[in-house]
CSV table of C-alpha atoms in Angstrom, one decimal:
chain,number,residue,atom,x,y,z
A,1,UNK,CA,0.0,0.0,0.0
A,2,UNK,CA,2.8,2.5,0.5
A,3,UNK,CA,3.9,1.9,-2.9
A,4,UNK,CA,0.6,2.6,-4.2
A,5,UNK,CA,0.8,5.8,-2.7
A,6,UNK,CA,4.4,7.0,-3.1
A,7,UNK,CA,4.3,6.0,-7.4
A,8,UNK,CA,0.7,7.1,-7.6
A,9,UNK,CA,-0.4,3.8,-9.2
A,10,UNK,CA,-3.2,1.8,-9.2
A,11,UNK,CA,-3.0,-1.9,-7.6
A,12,UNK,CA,-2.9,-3.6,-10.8
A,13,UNK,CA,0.8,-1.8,-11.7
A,14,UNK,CA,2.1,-2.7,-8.1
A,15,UNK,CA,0.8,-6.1,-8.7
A,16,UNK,CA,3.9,-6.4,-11.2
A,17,UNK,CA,6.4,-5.6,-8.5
A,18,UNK,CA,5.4,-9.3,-7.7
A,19,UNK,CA,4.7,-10.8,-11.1
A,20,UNK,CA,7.3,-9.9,-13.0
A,21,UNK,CA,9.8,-10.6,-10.1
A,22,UNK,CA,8.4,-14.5,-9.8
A,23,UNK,CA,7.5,-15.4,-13.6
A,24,UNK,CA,11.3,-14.4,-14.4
A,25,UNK,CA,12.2,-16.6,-10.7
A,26,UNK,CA,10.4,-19.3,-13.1
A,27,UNK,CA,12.3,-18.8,-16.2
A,28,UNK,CA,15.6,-18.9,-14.9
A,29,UNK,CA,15.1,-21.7,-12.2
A,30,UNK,CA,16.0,-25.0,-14.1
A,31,UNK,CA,19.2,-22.4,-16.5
A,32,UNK,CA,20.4,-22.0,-12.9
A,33,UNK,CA,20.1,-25.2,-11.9
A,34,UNK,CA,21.8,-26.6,-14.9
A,35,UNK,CA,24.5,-24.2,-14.1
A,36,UNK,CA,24.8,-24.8,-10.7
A,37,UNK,CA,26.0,-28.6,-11.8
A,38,UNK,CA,28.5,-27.5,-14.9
A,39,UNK,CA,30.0,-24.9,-12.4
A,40,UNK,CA,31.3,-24.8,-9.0
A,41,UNK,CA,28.6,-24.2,-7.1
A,42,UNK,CA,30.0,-21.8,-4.5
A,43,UNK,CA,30.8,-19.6,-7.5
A,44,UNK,CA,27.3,-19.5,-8.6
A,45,UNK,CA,25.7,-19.1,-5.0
A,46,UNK,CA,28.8,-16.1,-4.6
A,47,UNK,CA,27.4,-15.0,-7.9
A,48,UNK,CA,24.1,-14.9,-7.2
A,49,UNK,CA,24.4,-13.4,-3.8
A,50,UNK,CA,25.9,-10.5,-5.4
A,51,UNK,CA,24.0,-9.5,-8.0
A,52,UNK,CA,21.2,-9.7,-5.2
A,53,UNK,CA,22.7,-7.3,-3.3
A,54,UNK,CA,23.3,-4.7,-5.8
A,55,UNK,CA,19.6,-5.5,-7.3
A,56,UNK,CA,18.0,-4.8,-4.0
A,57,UNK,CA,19.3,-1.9,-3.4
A,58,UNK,CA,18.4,-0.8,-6.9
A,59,UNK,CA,15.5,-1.2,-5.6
A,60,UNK,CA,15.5,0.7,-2.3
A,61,UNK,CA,16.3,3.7,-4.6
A,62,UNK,CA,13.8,3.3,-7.4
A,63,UNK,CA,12.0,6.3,-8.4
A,64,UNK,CA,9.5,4.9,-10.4
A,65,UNK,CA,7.5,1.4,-10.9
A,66,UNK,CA,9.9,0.8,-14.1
A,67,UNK,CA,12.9,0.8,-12.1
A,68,UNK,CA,11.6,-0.9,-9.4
A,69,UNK,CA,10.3,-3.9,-11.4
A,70,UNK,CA,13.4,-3.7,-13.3
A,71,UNK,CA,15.7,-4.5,-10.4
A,72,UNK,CA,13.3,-7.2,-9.3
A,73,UNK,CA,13.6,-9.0,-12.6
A,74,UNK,CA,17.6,-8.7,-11.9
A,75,UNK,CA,16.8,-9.8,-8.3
A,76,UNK,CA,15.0,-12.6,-9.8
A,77,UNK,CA,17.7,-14.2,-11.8
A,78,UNK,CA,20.2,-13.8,-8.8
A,79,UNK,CA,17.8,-15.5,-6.4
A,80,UNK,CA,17.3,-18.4,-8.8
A,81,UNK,CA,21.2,-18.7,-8.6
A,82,UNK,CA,21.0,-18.7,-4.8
A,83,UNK,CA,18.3,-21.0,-4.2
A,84,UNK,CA,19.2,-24.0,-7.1
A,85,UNK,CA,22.9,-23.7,-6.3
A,86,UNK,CA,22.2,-24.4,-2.5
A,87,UNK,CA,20.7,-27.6,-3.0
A,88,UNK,CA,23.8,-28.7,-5.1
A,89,UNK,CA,25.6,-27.4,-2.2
A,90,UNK,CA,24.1,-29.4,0.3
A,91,UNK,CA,23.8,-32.3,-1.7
A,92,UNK,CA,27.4,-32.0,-1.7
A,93,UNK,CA,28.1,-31.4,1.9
A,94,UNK,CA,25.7,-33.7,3.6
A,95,UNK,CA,26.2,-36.6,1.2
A,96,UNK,CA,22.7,-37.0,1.6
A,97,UNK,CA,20.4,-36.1,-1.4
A,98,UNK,CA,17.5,-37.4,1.0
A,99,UNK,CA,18.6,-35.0,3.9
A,100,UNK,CA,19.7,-31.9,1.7
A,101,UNK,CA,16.1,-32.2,-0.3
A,102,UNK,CA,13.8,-32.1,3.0
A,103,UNK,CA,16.2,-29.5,5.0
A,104,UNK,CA,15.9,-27.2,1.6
A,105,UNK,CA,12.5,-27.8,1.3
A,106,UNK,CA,11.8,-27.0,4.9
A,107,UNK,CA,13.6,-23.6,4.2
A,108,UNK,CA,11.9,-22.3,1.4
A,109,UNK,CA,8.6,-22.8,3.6
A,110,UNK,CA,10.0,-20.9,6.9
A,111,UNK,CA,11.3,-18.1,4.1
A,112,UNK,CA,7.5,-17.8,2.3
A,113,UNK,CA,6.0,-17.3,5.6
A,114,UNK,CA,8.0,-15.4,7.9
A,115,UNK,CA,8.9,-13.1,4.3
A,116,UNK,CA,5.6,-11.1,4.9
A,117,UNK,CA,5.6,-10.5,8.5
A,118,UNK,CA,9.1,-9.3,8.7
A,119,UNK,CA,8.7,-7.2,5.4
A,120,UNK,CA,5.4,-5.5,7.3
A,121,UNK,CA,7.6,-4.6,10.7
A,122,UNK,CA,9.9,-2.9,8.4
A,123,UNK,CA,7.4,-1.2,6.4
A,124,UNK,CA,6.0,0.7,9.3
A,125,UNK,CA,9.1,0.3,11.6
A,126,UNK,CA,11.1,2.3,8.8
A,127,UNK,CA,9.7,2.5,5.4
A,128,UNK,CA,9.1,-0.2,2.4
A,129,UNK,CA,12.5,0.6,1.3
A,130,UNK,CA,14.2,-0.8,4.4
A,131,UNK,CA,13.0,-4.3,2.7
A,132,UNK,CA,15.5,-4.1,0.8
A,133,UNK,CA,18.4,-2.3,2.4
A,134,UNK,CA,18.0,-5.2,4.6
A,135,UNK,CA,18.2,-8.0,2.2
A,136,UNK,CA,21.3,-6.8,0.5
A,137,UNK,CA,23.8,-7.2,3.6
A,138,UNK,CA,21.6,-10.4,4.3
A,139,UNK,CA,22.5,-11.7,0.5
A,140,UNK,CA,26.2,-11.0,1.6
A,141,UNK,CA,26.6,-12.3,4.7
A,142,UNK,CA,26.8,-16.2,4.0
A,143,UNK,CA,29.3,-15.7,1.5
A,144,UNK,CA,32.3,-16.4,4.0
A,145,UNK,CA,30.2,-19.8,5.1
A,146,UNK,CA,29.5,-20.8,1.4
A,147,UNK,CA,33.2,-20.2,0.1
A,148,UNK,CA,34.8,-22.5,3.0
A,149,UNK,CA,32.9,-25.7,1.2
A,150,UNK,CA,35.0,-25.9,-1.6
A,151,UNK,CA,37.3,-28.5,0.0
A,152,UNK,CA,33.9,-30.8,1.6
A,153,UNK,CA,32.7,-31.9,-2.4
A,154,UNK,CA,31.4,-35.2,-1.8
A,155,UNK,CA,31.8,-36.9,-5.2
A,156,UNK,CA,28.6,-37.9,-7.0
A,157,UNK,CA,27.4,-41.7,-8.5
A,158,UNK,CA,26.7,-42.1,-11.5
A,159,UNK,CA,23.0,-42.4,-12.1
A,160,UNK,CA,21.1,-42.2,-15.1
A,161,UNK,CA,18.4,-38.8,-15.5
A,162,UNK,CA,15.0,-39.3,-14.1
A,163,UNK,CA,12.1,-38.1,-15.9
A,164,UNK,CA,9.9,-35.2,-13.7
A,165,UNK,CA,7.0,-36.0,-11.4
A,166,UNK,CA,4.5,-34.1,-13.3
A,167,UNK,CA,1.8,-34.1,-10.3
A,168,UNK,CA,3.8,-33.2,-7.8
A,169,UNK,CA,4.8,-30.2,-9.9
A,170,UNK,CA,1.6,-29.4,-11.4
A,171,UNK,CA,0.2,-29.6,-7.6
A,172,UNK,CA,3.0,-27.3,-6.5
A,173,UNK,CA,1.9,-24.7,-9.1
A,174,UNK,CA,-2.0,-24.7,-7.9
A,175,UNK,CA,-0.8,-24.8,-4.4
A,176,UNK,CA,0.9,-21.8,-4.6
A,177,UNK,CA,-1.6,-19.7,-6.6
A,178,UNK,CA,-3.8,-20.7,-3.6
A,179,UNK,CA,-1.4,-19.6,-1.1
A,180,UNK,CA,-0.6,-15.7,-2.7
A,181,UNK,CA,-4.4,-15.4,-0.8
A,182,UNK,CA,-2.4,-15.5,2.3
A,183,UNK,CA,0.5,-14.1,1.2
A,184,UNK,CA,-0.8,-11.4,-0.7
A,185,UNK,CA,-4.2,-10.3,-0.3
A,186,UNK,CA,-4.2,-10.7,3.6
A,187,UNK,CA,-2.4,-8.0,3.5
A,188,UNK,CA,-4.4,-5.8,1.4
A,189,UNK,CA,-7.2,-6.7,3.3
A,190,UNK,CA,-5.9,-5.4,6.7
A,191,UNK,CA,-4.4,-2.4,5.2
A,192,UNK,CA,-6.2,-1.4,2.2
A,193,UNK,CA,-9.7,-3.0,3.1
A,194,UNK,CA,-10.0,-2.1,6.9
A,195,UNK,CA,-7.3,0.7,7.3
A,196,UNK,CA,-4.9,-0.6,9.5
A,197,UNK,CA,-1.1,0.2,9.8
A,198,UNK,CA,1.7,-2.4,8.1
A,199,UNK,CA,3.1,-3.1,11.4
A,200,UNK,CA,-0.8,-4.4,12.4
A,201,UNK,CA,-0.8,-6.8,9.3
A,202,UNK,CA,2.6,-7.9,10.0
A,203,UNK,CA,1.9,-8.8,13.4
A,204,UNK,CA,-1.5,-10.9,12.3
A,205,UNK,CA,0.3,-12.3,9.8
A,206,UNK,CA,3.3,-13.5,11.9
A,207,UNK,CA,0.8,-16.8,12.6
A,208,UNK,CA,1.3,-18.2,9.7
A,209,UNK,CA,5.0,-19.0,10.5
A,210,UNK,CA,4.2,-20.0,13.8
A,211,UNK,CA,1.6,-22.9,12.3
A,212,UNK,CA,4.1,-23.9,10.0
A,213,UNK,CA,6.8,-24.4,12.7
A,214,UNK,CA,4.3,-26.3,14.7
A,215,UNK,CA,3.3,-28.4,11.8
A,216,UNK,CA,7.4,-29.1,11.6
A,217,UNK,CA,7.1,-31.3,14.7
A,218,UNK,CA,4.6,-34.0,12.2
A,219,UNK,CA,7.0,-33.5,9.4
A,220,UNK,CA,9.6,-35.0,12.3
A,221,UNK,CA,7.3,-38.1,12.9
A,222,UNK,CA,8.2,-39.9,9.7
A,223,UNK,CA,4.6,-39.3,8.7
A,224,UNK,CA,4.9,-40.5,4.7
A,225,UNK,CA,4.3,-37.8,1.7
A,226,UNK,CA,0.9,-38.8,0.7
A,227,UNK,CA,-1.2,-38.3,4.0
A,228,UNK,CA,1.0,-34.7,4.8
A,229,UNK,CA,0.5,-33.1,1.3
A,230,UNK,CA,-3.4,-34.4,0.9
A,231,UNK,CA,-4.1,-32.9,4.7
A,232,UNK,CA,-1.8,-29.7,3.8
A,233,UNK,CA,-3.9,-28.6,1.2
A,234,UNK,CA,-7.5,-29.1,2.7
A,235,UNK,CA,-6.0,-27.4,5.3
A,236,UNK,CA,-5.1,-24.5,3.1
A,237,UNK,CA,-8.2,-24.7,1.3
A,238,UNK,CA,-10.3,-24.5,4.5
A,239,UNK,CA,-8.2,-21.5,6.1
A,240,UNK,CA,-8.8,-19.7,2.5
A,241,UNK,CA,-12.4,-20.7,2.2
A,242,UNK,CA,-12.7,-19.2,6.4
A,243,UNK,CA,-11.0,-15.8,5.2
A,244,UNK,CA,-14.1,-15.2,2.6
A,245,UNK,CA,-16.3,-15.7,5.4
A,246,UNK,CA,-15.6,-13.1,8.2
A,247,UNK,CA,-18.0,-11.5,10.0
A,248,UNK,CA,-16.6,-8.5,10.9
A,249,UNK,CA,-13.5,-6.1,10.1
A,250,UNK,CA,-11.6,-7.4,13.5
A,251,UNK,CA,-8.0,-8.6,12.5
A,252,UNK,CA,-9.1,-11.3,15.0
A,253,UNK,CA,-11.1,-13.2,13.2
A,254,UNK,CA,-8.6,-14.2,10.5
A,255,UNK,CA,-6.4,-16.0,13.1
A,256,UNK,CA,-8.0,-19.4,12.8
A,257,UNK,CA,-8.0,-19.5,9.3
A,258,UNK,CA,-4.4,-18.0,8.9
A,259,UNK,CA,-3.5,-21.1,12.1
A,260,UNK,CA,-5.4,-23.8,9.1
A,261,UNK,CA,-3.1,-22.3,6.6
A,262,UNK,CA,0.1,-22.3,8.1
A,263,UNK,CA,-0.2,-25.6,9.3
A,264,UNK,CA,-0.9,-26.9,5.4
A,265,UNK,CA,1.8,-24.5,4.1
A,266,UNK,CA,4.2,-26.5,6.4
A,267,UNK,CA,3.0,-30.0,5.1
A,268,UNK,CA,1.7,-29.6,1.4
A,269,UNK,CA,4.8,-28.1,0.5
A,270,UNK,CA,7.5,-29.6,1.9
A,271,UNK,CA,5.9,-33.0,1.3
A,272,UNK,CA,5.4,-32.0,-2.4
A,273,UNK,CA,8.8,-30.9,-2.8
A,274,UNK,CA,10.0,-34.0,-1.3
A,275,UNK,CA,8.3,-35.9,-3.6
A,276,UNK,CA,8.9,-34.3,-6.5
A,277,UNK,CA,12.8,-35.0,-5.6
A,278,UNK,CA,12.6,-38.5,-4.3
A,279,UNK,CA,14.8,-40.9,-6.0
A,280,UNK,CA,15.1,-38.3,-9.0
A,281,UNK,CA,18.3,-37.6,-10.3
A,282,UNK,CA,20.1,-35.0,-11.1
A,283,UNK,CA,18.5,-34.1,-7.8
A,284,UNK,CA,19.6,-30.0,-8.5
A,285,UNK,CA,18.0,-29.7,-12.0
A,286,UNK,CA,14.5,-31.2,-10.1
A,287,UNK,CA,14.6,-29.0,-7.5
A,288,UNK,CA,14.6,-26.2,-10.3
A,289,UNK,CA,11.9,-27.5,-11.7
A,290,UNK,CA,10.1,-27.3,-8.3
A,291,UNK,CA,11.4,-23.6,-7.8
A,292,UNK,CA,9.8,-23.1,-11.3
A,293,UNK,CA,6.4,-24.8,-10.7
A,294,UNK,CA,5.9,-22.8,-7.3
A,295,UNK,CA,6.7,-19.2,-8.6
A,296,UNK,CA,5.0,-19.8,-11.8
A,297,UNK,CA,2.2,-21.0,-9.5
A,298,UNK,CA,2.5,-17.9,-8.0
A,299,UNK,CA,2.2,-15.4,-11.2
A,300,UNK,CA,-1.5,-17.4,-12.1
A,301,UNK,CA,-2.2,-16.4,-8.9
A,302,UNK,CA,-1.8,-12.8,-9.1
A,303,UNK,CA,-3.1,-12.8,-13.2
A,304,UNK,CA,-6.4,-14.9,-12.2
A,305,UNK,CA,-7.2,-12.9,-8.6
A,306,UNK,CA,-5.4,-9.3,-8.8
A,307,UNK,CA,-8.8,-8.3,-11.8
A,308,UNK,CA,-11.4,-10.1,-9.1
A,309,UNK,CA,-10.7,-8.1,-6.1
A,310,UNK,CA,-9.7,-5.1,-7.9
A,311,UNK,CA,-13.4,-5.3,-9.6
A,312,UNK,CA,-15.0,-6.3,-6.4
A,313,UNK,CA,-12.7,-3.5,-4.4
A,314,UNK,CA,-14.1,-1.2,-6.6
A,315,UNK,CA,-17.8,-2.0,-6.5
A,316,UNK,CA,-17.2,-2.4,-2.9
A,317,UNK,CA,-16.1,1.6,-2.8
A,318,UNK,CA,-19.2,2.7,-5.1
A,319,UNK,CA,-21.3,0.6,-2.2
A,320,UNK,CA,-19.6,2.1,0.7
A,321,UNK,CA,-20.0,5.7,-0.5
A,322,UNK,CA,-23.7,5.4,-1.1
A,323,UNK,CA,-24.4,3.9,2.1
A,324,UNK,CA,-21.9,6.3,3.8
A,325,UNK,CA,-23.8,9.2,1.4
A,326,UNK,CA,-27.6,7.9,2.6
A,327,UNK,CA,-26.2,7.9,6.9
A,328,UNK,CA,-24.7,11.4,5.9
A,329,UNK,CA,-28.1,12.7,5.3
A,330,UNK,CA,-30.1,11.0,7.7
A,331,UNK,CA,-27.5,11.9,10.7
A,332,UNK,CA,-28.9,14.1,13.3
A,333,UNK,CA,-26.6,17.4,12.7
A,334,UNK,CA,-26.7,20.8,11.5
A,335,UNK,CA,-27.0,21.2,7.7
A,336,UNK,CA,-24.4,23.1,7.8
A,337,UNK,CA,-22.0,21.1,9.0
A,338,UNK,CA,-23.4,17.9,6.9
A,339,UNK,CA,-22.4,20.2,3.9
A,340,UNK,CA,-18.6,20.8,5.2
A,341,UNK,CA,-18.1,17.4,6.3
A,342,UNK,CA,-19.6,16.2,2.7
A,343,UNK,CA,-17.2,18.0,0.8
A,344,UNK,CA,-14.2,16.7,2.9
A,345,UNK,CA,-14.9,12.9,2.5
A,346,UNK,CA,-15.9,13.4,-1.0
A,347,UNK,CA,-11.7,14.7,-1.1
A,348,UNK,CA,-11.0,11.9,1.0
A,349,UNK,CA,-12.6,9.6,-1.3
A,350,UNK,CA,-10.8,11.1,-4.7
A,351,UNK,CA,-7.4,11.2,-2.8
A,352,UNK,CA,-7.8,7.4,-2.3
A,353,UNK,CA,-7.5,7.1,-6.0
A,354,UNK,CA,-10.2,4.1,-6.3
A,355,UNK,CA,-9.2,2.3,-3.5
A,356,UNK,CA,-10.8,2.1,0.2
A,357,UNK,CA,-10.6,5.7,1.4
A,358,UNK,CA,-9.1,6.4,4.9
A,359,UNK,CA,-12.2,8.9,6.5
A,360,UNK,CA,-10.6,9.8,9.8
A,361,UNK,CA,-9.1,13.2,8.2
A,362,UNK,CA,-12.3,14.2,6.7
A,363,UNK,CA,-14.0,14.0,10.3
A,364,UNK,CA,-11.1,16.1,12.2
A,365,UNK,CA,-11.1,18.7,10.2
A,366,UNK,CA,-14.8,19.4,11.5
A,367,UNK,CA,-15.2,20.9,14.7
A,368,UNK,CA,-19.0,20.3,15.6
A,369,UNK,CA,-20.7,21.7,18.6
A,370,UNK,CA,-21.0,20.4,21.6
A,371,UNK,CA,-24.6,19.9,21.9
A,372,UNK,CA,-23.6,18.0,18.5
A,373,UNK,CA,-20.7,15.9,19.4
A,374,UNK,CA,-22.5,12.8,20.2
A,375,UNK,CA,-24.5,12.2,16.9
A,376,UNK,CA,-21.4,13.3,15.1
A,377,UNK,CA,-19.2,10.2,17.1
A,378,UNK,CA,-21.7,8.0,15.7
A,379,UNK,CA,-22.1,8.7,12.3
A,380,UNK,CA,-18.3,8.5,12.4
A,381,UNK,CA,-18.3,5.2,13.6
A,382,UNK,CA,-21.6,4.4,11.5
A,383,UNK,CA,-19.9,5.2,8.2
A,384,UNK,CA,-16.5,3.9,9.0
A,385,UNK,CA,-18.0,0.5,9.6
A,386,UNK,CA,-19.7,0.6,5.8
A,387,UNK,CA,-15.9,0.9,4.8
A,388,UNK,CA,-14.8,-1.2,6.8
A,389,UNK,CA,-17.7,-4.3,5.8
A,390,UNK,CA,-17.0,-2.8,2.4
A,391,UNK,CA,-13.3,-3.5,2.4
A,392,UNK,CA,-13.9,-7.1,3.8
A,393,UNK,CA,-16.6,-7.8,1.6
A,394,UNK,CA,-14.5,-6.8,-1.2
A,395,UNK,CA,-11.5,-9.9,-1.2
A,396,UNK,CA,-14.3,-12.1,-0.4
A,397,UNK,CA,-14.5,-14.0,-4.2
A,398,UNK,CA,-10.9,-13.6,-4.7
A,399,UNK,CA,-10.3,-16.4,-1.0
A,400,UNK,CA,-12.7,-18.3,-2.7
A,401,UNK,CA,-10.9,-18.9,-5.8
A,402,UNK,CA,-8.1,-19.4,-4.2
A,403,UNK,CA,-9.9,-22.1,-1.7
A,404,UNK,CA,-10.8,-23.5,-5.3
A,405,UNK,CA,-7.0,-23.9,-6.9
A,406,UNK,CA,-6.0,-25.8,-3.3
A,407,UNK,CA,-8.5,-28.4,-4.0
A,408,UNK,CA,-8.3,-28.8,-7.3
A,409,UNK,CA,-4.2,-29.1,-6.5
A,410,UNK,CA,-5.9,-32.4,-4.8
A,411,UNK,CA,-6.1,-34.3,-8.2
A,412,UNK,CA,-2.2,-34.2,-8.8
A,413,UNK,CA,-1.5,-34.5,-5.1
A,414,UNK,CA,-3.3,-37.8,-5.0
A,415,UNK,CA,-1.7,-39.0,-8.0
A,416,UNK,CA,1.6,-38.0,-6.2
A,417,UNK,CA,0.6,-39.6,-3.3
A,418,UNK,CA,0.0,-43.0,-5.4
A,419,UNK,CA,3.2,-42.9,-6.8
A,420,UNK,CA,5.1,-41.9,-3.2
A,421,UNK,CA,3.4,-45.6,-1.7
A,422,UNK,CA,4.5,-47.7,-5.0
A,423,UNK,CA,8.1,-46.3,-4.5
């Protein structure tokens, strides 16, 4: 939401910040991986770790969407490099392709869902920027660790290529559309929808990496791939489905549903990723593939839900401004002041720019009398509340859909599950 503000551009534009930045991830996964097995693969992790360093603070100092989605794309490319050259890395180390697979797929799920929370603290700690000014020291800092396994190669046997498991990617792809609900539109929903500060949404959405550590302690009980992914994504599915049913604009209520999501995000995807790396080999070049599935998972995400809830955002605002319009008139204060408090949320509502307007200004500015304070109080709260049902009213089809790709991600999860028992 800051970034809508500070470029002066709508939700759609700053929906590329993310989509450009994962469809290229998706592109250059499997190159890297590749890579990552021709080459040293300290040299391309060093690579990579620099190149996103320099890309992120690129775009700390953007000045424009362009440039900032231009420095993603470059931070996309680099991150590929990171993350497919450190499962050939620990492959290497651990001598374990079993080990390094589950270990690397337990990563990328702590990293998906404790990304939002911390990026929110910083947001209204600091300012979006500090996101990245962050990451690039971050990039930079395993370096020293990463160069001193040159000398611990463990040499590799000889195996013939494996050919993909096609379900487990293709339920990897549908899992993650599911999950940018979550890890996307949760947070438009506090901030946009019901007006509440980053470090709020940050803090609500801090339980979703708390379910998923919890849910760590099954992974640890040897419970096989099958049952974990199949209960992951109802799980998912159900805390997606819950989100598109609140009652109210409390950030309470979406705790149980985010608790249902976390937990599935911790099983569906590390089991899926397990799978789709069992007994495959060259173990790196499938783990690209995965990295591919899940981030181009995540760019039909955004296309299919960003035109939903920005439709239904804005309907939601034409709704919220007649109802706000019809308490306006019916409120129990001077004309006068109905007239000058009119004109101010009508600004309000143009500086918002087609999104959810924040009304508190507009009723500040007014100064009403004493006698009339009381009725004024109310029709504050009165009208806030239409936003406010407005806003949560608003992301209610787009957590359906998204309830919709997890189950459908069922189908190939089965089939994966099928497979997982033969083996």
């Amino acid at each position: 939401p800051d970034i809508l503000s500070q470029f002066d551009v709508g939700i759609r534009s700053v929906s590329y910040v993310l989509t450009f930045f994962n469809g290229v991830l998706a592109l250059a996964a499997v190159p890297a991986a590749r890579l990552s097995r021709r080459v040293p693969p300290t040299r391309v992790f060093a690579g990579g770790a620099v190149v996103f360093a320099v890309a992120s603070i690129g775009c700390a100092v953007a000045g424009g969407i362009a440039v900032l989605v231009a420095a993603r794309c470059i931070q996309a490319v680099a991150g590929a490099a990171i993350v497919c050259s450190a499962l050939e890395l620990m492959r290497q180390t651990s001598g374990s392709e079993r080990d390094a697979g589950r270990v690397w797929a337990a990563a990328g799920v702590v990293g998906a869902a404790v990304g939002p929370a911390v990026g929110g603290l910083l947001t209204q700690l600091v300012a979006w920027q500090a996101i990245f000014v962050v990451q690039a020291p971050l990039a930079l800092a395993v370096l020293p660790a990463v160069r001193g396994l040159r000398r611990d190669r463990v040499p590799e046997a000889r195996r013939e290529r494996t050919p993909l498991n096609i379900p487990a990617h293709v339920a990897l792809g549908l899992l993650s559309a599911a999950l940018i609900a979550a890890l996307f539109l949760i947070v438009l929903l506090i901030v946009d929808g019901w007006g509440r500060t980053p470090l709020t949404a940050a803090v609500a959405v801090s339980v979703m990496p708390l379910a998923a550590f919890a849910s760590r302690r099954v992974v640890r009980a040897q419970v096989s791939i099958g049952p974990r992914a199949v209960a992951g994504l109802i799980l998912i599915a159900g805390g997606t489905w819950g989100l598109s049913l609140l009652p109210h604009a409390r950030v309470v209520w979406t705790i149980a549903p985010q608790v249902l999501i976390g937990v599935g995000l911790g099983l569906a995807v590390t089991a899926l990723t397990e799978a789709a790396l069992a007994n495959r080999h060259p173990q790196t070049v499938h783990g690209g593939w995965t990295i591919a599935a899940r981030h181009a998972g995540i760019v039909i995400g955004i296309l299919l839900l960003t035109p939903v809830f920005t439709a239904d955002l804005a309907r939601a605002r034409r709704g919220a401004e007649e109802a706000g319009t019809a308490r306006l008139l019916d409120a129990a204060i001077p004309v006068r002041l109905k007239v000058a408090l009119g004109g101010d949320l009508v600004a309000e509502i143009q500086a918002a720019d087609g999104r959810l307007p924040n009304l508190a200004p507009a009723f500040a500015r007014n100064r009403p009398a004493a006698a009339d304070r009381p009725a004024y109080a109310k029709l504050q709260r009165d009208i806030v509340d239409e936003v406010e049902r407005a806003g949560t009213h608003a992301f209610g089809r787009s957590f359906v859909i998204a309830a919709l790709l997890a189950l459908l991600a069922l189908v190939p999860a089965l089939m994966t599950a099928r497979r997982s028992a033969a083996q």
